[in-house]
Tab-separated table of C-alpha atoms in Angstrom:
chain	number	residue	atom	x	y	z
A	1080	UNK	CA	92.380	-59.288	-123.258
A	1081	UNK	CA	90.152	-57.612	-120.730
A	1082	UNK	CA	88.422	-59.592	-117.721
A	1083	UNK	CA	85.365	-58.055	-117.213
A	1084	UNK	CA	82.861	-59.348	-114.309
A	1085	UNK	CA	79.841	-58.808	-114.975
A	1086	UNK	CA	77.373	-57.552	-111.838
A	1087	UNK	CA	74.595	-60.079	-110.467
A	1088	UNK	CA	71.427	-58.694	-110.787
A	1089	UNK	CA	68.499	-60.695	-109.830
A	1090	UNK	CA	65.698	-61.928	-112.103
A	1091	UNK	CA	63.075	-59.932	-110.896
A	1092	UNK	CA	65.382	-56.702	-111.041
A	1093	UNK	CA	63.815	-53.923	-113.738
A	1094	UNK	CA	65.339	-54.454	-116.949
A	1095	UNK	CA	65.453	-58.646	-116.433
A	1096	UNK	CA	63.399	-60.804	-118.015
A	1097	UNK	CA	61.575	-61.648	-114.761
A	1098	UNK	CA	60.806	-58.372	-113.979
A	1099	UNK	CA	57.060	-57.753	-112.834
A	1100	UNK	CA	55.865	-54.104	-112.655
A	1101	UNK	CA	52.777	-54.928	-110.620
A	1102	UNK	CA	54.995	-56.269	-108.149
A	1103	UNK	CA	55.832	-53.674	-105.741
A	1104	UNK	CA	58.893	-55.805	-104.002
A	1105	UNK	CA	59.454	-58.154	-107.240
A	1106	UNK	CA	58.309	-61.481	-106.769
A	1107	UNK	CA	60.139	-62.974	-103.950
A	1108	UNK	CA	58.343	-61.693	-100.719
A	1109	UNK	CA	58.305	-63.683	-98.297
A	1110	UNK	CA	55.311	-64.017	-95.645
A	1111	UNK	CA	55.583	-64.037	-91.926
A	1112	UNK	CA	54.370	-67.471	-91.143
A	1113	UNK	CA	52.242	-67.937	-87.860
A	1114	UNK	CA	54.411	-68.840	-84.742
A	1115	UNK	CA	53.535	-71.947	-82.725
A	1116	UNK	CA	52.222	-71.280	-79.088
A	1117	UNK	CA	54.525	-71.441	-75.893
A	1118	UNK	CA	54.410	-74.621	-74.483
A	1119	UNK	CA	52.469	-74.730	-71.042
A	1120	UNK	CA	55.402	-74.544	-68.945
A	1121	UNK	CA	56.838	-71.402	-70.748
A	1122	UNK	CA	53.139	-69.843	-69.421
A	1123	UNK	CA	53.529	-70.943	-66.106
A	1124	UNK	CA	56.698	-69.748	-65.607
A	1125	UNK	CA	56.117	-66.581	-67.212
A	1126	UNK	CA	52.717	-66.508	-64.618
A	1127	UNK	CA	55.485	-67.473	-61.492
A	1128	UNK	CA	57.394	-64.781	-62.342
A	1129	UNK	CA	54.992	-62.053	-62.344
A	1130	UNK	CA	53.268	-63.457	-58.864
A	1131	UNK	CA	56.789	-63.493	-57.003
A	1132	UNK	CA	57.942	-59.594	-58.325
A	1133	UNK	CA	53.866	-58.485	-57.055
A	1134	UNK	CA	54.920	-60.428	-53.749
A	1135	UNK	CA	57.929	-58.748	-53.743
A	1136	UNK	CA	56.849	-55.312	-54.101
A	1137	UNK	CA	54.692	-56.479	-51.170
A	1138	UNK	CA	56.962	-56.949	-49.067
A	1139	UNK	CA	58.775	-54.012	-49.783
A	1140	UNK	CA	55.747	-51.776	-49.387
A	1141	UNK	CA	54.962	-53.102	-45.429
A	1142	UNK	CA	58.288	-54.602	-44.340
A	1143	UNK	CA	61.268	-51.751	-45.899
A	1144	UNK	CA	63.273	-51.868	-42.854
A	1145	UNK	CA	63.204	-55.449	-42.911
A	1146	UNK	CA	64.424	-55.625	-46.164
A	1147	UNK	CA	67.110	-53.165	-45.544
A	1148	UNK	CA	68.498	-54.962	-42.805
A	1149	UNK	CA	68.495	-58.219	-45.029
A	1150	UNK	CA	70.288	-56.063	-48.042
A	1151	UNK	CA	72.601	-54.435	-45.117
A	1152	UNK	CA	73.409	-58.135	-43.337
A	1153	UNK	CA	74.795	-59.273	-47.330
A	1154	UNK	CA	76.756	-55.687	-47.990
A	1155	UNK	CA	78.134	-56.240	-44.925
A	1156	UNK	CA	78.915	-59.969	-45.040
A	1157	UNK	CA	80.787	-58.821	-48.402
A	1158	UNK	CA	83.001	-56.504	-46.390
A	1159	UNK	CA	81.594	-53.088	-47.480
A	1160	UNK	CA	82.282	-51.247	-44.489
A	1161	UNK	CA	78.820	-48.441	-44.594
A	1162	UNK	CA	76.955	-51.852	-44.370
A	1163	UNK	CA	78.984	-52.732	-41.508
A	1164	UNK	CA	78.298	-49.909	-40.132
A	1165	UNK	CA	74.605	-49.779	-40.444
A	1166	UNK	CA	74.187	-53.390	-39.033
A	1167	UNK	CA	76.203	-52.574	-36.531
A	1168	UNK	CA	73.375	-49.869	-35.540
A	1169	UNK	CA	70.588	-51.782	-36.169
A	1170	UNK	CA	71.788	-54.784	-33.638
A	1171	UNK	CA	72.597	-52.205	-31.072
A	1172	UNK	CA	69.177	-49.997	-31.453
A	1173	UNK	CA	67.442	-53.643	-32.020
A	1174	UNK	CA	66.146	-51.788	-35.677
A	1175	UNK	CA	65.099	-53.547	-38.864
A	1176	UNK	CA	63.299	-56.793	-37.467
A	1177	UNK	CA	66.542	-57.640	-35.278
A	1178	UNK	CA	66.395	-58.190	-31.595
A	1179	UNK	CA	68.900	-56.210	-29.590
A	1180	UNK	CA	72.225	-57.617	-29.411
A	1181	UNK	CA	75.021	-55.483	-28.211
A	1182	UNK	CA	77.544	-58.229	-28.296
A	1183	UNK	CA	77.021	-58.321	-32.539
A	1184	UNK	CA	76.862	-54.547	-32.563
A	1185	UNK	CA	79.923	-54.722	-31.029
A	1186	UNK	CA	81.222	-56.872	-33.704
A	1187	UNK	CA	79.762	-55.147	-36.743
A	1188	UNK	CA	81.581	-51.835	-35.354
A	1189	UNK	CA	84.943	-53.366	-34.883
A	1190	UNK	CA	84.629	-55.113	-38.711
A	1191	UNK	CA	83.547	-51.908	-40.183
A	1192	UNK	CA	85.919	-49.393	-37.785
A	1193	UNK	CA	89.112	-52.206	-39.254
A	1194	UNK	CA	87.873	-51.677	-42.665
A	1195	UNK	CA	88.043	-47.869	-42.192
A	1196	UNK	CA	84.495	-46.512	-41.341
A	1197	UNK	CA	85.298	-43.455	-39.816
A	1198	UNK	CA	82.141	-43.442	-38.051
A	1199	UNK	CA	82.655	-46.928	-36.869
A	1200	UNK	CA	85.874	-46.165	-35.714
A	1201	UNK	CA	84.843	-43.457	-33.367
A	1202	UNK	CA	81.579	-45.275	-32.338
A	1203	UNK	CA	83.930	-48.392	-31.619
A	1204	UNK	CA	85.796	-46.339	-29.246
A	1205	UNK	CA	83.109	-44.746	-27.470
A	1206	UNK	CA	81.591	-47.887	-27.099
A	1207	UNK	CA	84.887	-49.346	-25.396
A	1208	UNK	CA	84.785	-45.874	-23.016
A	1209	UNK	CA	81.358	-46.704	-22.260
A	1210	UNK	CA	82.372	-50.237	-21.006
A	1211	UNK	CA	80.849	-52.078	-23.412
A	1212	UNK	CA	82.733	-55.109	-24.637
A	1213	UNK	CA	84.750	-54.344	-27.804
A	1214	UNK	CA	88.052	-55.914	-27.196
A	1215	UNK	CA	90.122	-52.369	-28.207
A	1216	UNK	CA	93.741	-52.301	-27.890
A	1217	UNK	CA	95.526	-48.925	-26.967
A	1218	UNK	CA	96.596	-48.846	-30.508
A	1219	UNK	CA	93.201	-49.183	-32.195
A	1220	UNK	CA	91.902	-46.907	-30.018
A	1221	UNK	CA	93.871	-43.715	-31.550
A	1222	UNK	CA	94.092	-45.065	-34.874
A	1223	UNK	CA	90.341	-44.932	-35.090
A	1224	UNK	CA	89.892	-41.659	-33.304
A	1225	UNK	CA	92.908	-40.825	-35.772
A	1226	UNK	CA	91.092	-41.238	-38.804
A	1227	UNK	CA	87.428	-40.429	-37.527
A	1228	UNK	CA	89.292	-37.267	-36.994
A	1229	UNK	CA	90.809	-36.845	-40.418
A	1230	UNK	CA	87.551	-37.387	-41.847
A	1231	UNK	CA	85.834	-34.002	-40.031
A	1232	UNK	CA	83.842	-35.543	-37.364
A	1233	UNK	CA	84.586	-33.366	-34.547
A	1234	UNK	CA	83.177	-35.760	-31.441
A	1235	UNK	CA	86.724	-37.672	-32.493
A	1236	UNK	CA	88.945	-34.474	-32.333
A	1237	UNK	CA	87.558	-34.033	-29.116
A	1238	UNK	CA	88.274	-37.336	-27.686
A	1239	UNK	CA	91.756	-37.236	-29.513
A	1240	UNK	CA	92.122	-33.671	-27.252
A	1241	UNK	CA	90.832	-35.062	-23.922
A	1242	UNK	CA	92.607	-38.234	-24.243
A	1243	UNK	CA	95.999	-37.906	-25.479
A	1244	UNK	CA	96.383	-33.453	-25.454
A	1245	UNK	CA	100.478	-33.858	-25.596
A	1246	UNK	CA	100.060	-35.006	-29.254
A	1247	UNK	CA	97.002	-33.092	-30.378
């Protein structure tokens, strides 16, 4: 004894009794039914929305260096050391909407010059030659002029030369 299972096929399917050849789909099509409208607050939100991003390209348009600054000041709080770096700049040059402070320059040069800016580094300790107040320590100061020099920027192999010519 066999056990055959026999295939569904659906009433409408050729060959069934239901089957309608008029009926391009067979007989169970179903209809997109009209959708309700948004309610108001969905509107005004979706109005908000577009308002603040035209704003915001506003801004952008007349203010850039602002906003770079502001994008720089987060980078920066998040430790990326470029960031750093660039703040760093933009207190010292008193760039970007920020009023000249060399005392936070000073800062932002250290944090990114610790975090390995090799830019930083060497701009740390030219700042400290200058007389500016950095708070270097004799260590720091060839570590960073170390690695400013590793990374090809020649003002540091200079300094490393000048400064300390019995090990360079």
């Amino acid at each position: 004894m066999q056990n055959i299972t026999k295939r569904y096929k659906p009433s409408w399917a050729p060959g069934e009794p239901g089957y309608n050849p008029l009926l391009p789909y067979g007989p169970k099509v179903y209809l997109a039914r009209k959708k309700k409208p948004d309610p108001w607050w969905v509107f005004a939100l979706e109005v908000f929305v577009v308002v603040g991003v035209l704003c915001m390209f506003v801004y952008m348009y007349y203010y850039i260096d602002h906003l770079h600054t502001h994008a720089a000041r987060v980078y920066a709080h998040l430790g990326s050391s470029d960031a750093q770096h660039v703040l760093a700049h933009n207190y010292l040059h008193g760039r970007g909407g920020l009023e000249k402070d060399e005392e936070k320059a000073m800062y932002w040069f250290k944090m990114a010059a610790d975090a390995g800016h090799p830019e930083a580094g060497y701009n740390a300790v030219a700042s400290h030659m200058q007389g500016y107040n950095i708070n270097l320590k004799e260590r720091e100061i060839e570590q960073y002029l170390k690695n400013a020099h590793e990374n090809g920027i020649e003002d540091a192999t200079r300094a490393l030369k000048d400064m300390l010519p019995h090990k360079y």
